[in-house]
PDB file of C-alpha atoms in Angstrom:
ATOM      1  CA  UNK A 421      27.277   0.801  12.616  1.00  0.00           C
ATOM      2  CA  UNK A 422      25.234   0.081   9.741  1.00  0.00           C
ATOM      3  CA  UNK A 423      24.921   2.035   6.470  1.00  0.00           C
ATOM      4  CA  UNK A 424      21.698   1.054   5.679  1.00  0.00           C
ATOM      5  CA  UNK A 425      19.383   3.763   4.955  1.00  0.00           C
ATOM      6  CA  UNK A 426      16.773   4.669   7.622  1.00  0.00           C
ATOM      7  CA  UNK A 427      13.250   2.487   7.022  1.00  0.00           C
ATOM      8  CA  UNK A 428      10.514   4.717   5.737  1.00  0.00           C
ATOM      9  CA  UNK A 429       8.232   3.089   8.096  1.00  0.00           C
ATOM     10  CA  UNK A 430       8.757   0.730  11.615  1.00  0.00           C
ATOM     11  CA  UNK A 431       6.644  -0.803  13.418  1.00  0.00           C
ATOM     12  CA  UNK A 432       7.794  -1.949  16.710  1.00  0.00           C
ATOM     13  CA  UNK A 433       5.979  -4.538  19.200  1.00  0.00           C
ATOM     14  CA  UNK A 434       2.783  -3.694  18.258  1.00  0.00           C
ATOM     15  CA  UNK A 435      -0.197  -4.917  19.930  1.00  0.00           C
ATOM     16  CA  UNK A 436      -4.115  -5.068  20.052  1.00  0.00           C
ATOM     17  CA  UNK A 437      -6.834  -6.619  21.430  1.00  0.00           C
ATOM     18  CA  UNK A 438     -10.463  -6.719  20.650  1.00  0.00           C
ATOM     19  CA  UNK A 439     -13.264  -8.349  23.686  1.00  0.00           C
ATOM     20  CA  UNK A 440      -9.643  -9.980  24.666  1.00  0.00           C
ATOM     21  CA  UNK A 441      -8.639 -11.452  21.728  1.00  0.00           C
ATOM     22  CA  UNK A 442      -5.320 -10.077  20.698  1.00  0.00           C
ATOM     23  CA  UNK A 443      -5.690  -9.321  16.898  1.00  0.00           C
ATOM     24  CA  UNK A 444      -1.890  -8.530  16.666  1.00  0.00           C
ATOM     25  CA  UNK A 445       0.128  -9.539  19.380  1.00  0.00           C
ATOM     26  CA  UNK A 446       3.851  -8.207  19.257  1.00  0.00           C
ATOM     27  CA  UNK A 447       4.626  -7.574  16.077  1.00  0.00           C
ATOM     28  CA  UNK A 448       7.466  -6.008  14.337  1.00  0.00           C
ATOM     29  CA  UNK A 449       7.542  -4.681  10.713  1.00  0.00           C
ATOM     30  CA  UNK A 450       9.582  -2.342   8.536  1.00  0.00           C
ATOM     31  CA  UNK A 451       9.589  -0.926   5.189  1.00  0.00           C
ATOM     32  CA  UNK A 452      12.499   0.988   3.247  1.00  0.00           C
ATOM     33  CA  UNK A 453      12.590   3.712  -0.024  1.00  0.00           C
ATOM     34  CA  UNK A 454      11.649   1.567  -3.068  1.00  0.00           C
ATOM     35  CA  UNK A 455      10.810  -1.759  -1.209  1.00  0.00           C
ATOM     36  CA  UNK A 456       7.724  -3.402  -1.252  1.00  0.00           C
ATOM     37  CA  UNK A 457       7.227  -5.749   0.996  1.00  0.00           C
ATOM     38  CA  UNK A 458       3.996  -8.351   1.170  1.00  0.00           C
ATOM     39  CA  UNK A 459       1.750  -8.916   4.093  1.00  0.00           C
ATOM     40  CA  UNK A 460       0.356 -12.736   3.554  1.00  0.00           C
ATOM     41  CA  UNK A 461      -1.848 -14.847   6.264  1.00  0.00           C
ATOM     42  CA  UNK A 462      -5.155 -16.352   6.625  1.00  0.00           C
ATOM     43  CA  UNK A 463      -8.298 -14.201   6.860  1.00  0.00           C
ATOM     44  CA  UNK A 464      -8.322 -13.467  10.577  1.00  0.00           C
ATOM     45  CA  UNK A 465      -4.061 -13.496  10.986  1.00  0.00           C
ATOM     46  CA  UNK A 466      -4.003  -9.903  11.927  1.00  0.00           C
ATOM     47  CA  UNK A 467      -2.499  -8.156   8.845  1.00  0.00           C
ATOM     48  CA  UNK A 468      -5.338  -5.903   7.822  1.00  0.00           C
ATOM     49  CA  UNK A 469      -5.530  -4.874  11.264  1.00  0.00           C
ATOM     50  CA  UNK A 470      -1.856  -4.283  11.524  1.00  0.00           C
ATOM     51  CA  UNK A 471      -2.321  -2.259   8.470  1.00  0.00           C
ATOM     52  CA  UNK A 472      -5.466  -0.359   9.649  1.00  0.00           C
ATOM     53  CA  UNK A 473      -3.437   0.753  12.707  1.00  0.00           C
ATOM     54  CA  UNK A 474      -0.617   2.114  10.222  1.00  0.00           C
ATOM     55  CA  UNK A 475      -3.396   3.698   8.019  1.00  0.00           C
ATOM     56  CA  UNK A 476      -4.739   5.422  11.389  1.00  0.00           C
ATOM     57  CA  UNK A 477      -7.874   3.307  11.104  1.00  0.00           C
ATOM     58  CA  UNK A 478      -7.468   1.425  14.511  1.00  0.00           C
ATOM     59  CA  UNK A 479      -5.448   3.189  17.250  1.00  0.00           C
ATOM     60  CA  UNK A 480      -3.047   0.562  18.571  1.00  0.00           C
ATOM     61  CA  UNK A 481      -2.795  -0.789  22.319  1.00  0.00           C
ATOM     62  CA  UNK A 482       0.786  -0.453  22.935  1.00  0.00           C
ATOM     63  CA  UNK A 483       3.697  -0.118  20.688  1.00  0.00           C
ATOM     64  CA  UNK A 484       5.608   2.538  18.755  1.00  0.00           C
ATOM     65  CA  UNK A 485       5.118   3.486  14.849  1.00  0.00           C
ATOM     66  CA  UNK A 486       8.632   5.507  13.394  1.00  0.00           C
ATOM     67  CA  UNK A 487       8.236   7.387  10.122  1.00  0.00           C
ATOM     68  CA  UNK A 488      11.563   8.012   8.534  1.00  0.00           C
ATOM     69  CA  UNK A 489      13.313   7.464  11.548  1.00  0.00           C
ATOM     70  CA  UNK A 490      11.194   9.821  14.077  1.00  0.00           C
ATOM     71  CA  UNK A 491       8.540   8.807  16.627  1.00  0.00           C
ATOM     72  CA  UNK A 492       4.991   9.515  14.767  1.00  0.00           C
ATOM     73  CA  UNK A 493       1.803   9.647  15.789  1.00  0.00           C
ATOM     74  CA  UNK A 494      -0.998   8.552  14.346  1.00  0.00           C
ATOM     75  CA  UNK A 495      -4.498   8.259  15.722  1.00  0.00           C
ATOM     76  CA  UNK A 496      -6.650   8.849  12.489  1.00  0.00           C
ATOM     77  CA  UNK A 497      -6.058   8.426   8.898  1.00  0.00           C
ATOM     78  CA  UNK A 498      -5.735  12.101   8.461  1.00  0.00           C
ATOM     79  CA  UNK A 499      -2.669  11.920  10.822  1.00  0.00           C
ATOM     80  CA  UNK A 500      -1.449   9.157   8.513  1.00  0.00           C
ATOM     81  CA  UNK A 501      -1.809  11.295   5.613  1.00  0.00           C
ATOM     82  CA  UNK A 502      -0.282  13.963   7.151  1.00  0.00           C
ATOM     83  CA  UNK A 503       2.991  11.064   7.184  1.00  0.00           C
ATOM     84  CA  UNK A 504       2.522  10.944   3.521  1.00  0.00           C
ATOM     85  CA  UNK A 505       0.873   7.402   4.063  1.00  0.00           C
ATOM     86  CA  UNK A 506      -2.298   6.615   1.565  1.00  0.00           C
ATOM     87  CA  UNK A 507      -4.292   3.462   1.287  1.00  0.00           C
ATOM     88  CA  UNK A 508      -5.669   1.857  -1.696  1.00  0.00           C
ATOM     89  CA  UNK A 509      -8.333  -0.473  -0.170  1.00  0.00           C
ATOM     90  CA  UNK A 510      -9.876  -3.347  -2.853  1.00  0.00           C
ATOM     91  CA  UNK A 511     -13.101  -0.993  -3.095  1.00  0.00           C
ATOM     92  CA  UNK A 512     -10.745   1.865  -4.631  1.00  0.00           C
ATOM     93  CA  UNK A 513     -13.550   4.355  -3.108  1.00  0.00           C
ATOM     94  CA  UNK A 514     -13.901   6.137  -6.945  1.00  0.00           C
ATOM     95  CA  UNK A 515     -16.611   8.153  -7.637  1.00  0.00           C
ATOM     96  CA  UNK A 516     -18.206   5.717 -10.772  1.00  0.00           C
ATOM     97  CA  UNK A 517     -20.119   8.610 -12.467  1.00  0.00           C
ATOM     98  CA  UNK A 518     -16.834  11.166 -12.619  1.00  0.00           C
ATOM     99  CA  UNK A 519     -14.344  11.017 -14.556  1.00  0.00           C
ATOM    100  CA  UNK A 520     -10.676  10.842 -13.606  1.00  0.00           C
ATOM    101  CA  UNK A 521      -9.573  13.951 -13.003  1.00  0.00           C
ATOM    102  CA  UNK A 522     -12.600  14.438 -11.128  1.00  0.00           C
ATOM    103  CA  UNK A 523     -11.867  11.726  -8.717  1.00  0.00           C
ATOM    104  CA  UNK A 524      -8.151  12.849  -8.490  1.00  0.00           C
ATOM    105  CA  UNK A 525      -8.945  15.741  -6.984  1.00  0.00           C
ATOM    106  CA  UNK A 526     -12.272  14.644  -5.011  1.00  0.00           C
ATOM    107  CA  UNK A 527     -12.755  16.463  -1.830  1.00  0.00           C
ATOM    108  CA  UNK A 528      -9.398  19.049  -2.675  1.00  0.00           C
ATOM    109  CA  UNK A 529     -10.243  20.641  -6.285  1.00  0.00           C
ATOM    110  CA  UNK A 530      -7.616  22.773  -7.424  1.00  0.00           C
ATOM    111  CA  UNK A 531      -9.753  26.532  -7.680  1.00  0.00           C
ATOM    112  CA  UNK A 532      -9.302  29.396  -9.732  1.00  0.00           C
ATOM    113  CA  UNK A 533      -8.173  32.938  -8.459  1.00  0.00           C
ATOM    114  CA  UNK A 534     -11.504  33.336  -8.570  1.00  0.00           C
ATOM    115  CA  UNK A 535     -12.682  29.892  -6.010  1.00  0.00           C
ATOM    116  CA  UNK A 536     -14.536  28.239  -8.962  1.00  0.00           C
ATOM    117  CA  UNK A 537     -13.399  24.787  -9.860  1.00  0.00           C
ATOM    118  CA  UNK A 538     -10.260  24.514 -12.268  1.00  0.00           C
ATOM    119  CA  UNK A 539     -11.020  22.032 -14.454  1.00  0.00           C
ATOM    120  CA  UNK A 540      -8.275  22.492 -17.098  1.00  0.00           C
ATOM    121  CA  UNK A 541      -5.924  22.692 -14.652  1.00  0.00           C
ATOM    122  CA  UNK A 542      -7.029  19.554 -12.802  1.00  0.00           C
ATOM    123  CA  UNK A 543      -7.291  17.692 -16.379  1.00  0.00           C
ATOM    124  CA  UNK A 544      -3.555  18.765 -17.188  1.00  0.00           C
ATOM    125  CA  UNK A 545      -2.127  17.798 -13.713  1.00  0.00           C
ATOM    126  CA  UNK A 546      -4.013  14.292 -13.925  1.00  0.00           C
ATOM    127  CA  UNK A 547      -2.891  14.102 -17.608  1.00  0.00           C
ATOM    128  CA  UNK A 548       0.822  14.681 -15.904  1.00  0.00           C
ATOM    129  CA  UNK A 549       0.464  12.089 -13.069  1.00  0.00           C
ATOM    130  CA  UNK A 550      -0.906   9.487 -15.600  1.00  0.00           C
ATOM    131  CA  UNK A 551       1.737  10.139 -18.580  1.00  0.00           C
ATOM    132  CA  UNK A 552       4.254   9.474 -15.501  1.00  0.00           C
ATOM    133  CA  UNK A 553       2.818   5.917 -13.945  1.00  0.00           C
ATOM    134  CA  UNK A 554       0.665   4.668 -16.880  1.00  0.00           C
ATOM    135  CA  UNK A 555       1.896   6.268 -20.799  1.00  0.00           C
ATOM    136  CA  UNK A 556      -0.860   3.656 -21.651  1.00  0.00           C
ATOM    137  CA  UNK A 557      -4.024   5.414 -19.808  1.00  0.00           C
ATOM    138  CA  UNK A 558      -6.030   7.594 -22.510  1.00  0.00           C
ATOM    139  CA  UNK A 559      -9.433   7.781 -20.949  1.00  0.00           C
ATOM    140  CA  UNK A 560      -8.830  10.748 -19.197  1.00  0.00           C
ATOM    141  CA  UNK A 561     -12.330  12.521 -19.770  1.00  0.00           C
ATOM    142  CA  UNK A 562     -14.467   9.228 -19.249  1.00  0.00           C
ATOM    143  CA  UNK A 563     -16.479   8.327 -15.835  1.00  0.00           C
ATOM    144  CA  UNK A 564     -14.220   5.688 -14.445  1.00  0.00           C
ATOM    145  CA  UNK A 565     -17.488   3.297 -14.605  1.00  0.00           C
ATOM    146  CA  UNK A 566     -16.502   2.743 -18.201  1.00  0.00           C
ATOM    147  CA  UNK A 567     -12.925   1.845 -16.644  1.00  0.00           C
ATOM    148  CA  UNK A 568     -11.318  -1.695 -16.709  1.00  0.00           C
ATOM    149  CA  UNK A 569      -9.929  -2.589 -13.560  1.00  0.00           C
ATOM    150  CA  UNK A 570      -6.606  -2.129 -14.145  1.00  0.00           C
ATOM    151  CA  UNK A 571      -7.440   1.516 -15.283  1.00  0.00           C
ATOM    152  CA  UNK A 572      -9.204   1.749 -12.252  1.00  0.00           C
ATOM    153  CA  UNK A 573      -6.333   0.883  -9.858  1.00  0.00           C
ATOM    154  CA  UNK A 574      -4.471   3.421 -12.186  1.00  0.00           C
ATOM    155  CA  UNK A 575      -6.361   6.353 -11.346  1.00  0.00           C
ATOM    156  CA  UNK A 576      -6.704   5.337  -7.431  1.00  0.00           C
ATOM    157  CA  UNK A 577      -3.114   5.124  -7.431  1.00  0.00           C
ATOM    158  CA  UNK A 578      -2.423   8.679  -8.685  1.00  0.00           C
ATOM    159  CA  UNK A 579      -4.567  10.015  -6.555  1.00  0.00           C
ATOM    160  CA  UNK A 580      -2.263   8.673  -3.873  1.00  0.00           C
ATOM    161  CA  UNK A 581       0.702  10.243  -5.688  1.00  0.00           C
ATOM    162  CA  UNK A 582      -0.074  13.031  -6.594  1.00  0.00           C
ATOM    163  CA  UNK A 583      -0.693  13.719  -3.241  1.00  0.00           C
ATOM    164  CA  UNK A 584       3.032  12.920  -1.912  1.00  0.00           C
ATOM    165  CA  UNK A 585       2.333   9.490  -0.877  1.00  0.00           C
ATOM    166  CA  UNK A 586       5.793   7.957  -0.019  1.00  0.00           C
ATOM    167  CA  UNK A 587       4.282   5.230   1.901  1.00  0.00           C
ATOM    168  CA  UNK A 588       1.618   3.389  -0.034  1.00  0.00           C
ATOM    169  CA  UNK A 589      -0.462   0.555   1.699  1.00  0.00           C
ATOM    170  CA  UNK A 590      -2.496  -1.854  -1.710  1.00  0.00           C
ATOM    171  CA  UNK A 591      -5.071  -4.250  -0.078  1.00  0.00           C
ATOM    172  CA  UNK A 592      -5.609  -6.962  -2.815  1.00  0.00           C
ATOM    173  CA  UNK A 593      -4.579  -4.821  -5.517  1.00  0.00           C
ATOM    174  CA  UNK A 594      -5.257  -7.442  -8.465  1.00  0.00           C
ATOM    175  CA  UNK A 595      -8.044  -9.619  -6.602  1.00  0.00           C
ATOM    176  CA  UNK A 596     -11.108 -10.048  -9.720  1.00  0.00           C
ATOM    177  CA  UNK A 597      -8.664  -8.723 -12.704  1.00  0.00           C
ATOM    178  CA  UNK A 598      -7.587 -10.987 -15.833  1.00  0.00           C
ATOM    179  CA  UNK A 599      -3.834 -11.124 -16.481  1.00  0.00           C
ATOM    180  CA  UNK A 600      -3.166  -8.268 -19.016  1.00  0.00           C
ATOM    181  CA  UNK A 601      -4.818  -6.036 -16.092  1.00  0.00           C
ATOM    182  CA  UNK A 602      -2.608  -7.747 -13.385  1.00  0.00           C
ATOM    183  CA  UNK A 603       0.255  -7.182 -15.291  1.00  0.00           C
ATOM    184  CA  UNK A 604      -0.753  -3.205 -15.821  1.00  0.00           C
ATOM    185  CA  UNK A 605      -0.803  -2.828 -12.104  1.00  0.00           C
ATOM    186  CA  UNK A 606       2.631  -4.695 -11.301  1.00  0.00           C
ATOM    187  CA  UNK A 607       4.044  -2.280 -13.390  1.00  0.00           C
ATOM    188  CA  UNK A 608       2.343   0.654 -11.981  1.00  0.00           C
ATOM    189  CA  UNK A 609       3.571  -0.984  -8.947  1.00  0.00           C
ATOM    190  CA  UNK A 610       7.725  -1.101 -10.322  1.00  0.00           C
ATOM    191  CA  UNK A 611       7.163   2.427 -11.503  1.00  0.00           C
ATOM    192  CA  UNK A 612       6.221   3.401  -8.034  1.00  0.00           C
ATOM    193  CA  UNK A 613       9.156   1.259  -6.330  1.00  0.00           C
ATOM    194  CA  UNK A 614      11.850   3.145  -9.115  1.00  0.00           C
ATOM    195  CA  UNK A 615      10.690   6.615  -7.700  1.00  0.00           C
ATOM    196  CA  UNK A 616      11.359   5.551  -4.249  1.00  0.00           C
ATOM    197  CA  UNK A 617       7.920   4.929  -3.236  1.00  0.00           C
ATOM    198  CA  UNK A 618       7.790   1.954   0.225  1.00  0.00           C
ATOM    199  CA  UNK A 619       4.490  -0.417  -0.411  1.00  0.00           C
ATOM    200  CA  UNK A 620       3.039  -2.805   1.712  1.00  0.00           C
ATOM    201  CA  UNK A 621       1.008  -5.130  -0.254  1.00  0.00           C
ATOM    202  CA  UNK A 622      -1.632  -7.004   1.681  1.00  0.00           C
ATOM    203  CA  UNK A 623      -2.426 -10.469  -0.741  1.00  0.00           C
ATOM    204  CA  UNK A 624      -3.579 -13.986  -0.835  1.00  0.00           C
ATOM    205  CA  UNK A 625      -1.856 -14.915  -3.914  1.00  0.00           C
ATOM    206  CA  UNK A 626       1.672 -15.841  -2.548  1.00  0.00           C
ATOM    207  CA  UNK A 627       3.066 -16.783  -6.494  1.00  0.00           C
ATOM    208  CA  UNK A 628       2.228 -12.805  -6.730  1.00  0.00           C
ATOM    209  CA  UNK A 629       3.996 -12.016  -3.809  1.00  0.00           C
ATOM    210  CA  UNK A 630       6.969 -13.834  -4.959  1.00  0.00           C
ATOM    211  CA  UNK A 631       6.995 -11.663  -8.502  1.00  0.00           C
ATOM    212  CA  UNK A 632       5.941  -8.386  -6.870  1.00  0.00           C
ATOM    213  CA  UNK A 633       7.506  -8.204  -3.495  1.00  0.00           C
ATOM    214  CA  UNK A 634      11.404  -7.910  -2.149  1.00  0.00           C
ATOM    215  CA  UNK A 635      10.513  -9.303   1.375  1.00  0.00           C
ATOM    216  CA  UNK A 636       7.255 -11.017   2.401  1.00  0.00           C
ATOM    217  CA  UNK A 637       5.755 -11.088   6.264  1.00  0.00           C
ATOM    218  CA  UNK A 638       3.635 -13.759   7.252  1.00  0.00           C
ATOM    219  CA  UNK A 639       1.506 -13.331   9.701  1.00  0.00           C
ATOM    220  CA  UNK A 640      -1.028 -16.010  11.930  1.00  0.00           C
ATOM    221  CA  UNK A 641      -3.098 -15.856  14.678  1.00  0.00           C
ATOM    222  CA  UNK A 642      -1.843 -12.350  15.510  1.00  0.00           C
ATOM    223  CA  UNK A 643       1.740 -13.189  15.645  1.00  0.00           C
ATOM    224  CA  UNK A 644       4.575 -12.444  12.954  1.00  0.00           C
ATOM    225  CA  UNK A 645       5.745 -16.134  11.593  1.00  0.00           C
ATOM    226  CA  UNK A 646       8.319 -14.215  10.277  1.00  0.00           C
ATOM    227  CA  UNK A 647      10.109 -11.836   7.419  1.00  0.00           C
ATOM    228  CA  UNK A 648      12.096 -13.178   4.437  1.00  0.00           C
ATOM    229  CA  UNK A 649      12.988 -11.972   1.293  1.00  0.00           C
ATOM    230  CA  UNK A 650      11.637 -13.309  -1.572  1.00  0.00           C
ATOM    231  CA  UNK A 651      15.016 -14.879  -2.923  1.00  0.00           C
ATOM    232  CA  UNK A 652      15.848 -17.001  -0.005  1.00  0.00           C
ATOM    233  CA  UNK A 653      12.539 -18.800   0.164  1.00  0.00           C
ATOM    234  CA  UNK A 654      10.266 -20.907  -2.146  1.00  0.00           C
ATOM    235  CA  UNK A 655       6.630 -20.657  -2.620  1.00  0.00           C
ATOM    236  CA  UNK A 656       5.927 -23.834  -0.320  1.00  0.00           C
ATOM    237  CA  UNK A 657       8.112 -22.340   2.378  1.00  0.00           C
ATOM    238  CA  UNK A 658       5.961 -18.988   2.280  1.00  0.00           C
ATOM    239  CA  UNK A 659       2.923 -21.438   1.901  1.00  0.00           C
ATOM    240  CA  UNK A 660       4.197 -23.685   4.920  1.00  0.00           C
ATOM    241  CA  UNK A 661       4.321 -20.129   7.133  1.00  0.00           C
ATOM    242  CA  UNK A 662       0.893 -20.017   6.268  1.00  0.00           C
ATOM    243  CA  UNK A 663      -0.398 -23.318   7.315  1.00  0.00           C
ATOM    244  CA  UNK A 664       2.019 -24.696   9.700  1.00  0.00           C
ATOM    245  CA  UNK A 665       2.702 -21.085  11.617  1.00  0.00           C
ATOM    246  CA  UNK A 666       6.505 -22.020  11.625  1.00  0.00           C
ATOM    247  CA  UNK A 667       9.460 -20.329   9.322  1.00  0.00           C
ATOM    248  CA  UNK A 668      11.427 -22.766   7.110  1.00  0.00           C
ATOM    249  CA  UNK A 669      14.852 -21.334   8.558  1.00  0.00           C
ATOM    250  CA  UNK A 670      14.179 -21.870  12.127  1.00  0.00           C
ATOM    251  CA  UNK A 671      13.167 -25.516  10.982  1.00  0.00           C
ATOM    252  CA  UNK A 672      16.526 -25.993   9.291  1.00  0.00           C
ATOM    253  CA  UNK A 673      18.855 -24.074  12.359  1.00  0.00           C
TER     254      UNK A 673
END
């Protein structure tokens, strides 16, 4: 029996179809405590769909999703939530004209014993969150318009932690930023992984996949090419998965 620890999340066999066309078709994926794994494939392979299903987004055909090792279900992304699972889509969905505290707490404002908004004590718990993921991140009391984009993914990020995410899903999380700002969020992202934080990381850049992620899943046309981790593969064998739809062990068994 193994003594591996049980996967945050699984997904097992999961399909779906849209007019006919199956958009994911079979496919098995899972993600363990301070892992991240990457989910790489053309536009149209079915990994933002897989995703969506996970974030409650799309409700899948057939299939089973296991959080921590229990049956869950999720038909909506406030059942998702309520599994601790947040999603960091490119947009970020911040309000630009508040400032960071303000969109930590968007839509759930900590109150006073009086039900007016707290802002001290929603400045202090965001001033917490950040001294925990990002020492670096001063602007506390700015509208995140006036944000760089790394800053940006900052705050979007601790609004997923602070709110007990232990399963984090980051679509494109470095897509339009320069390299210092890249480099702010891969750290964000090994801070997360050290505090035992699963993240699926949905990416086109596979030499970013190979620095970020422990295990990459390639998906096309629906269908999972396969998993590997990052070690036992090269960039052109992830990129052959890609193109060619066919994993570089099989080819050498």
């Amino acid at each position: 029996m193994s003594t591996k620890q049980t996967p945050l999340v699984e997904l097992k066999d999961i399909s779906i179809a849209f007019g006919g066309i199956k958009a994911v078709d079979h496919v098995s994926i899972d993600l363990y405590p301070g892992e991240v794994v990457g989910l790489l494939g053309h536009n149209g392979a079915g990994k933002s769909t897989l995703i969506k299903i996970l974030s409650g987004a799309y409700q899948k055909d057939s299939g089973e999703i296991w959080i921590n090792g229990e049956l869950a279900d999720i038909q909506s992304p406030r059942d998702a939530r309520r599994y601790n699972i947040e999603t960091i889509y490119q947009t970020l969905a911040l309000a630009d004209n508040l400032d960071a505290p303000s969109n930590l707490f968007l839509g759930r404002e900590l109150t006073t014993p009086l039900g007016l908004i707290d802002d001290a004590k929603m400045e202090a718990e965001t001033r917490k969150i950040m001294a925990r993921l990002n020492p670096n991140f001063k602007k506390i009391k700015v509208p995140v318009s006036a944000l760089s984009g790394g800053q940006r993914q900052s705050v979007a990020i601790a609004r997923a932690v602070y709110f007990n995410a232990r399963i984090l899903i980051m679509d494109e999380p470095t897509a339009a930023l320069g390299v210092h700002e890249t480099q702010m969020v891969a750290d964000l992202i090994q801070e997360l992984k050290k505090q035992g934080l699963g993240i699926f990381l949905i990416s086109h850049d596979t030499r970013e996949m190979m620095d970020l992620c422990d295990r990459v899943s390639v998906m096309k046309n629906g269908q999972l090419v396969g998993t590997e981790r990052v070690e036992d593969v090269t960039e052109d064998d992830i990129l052959s998965m890609i193109i060619l739809g066919k994993n570089p062990r099989d080819a050498a068994a």
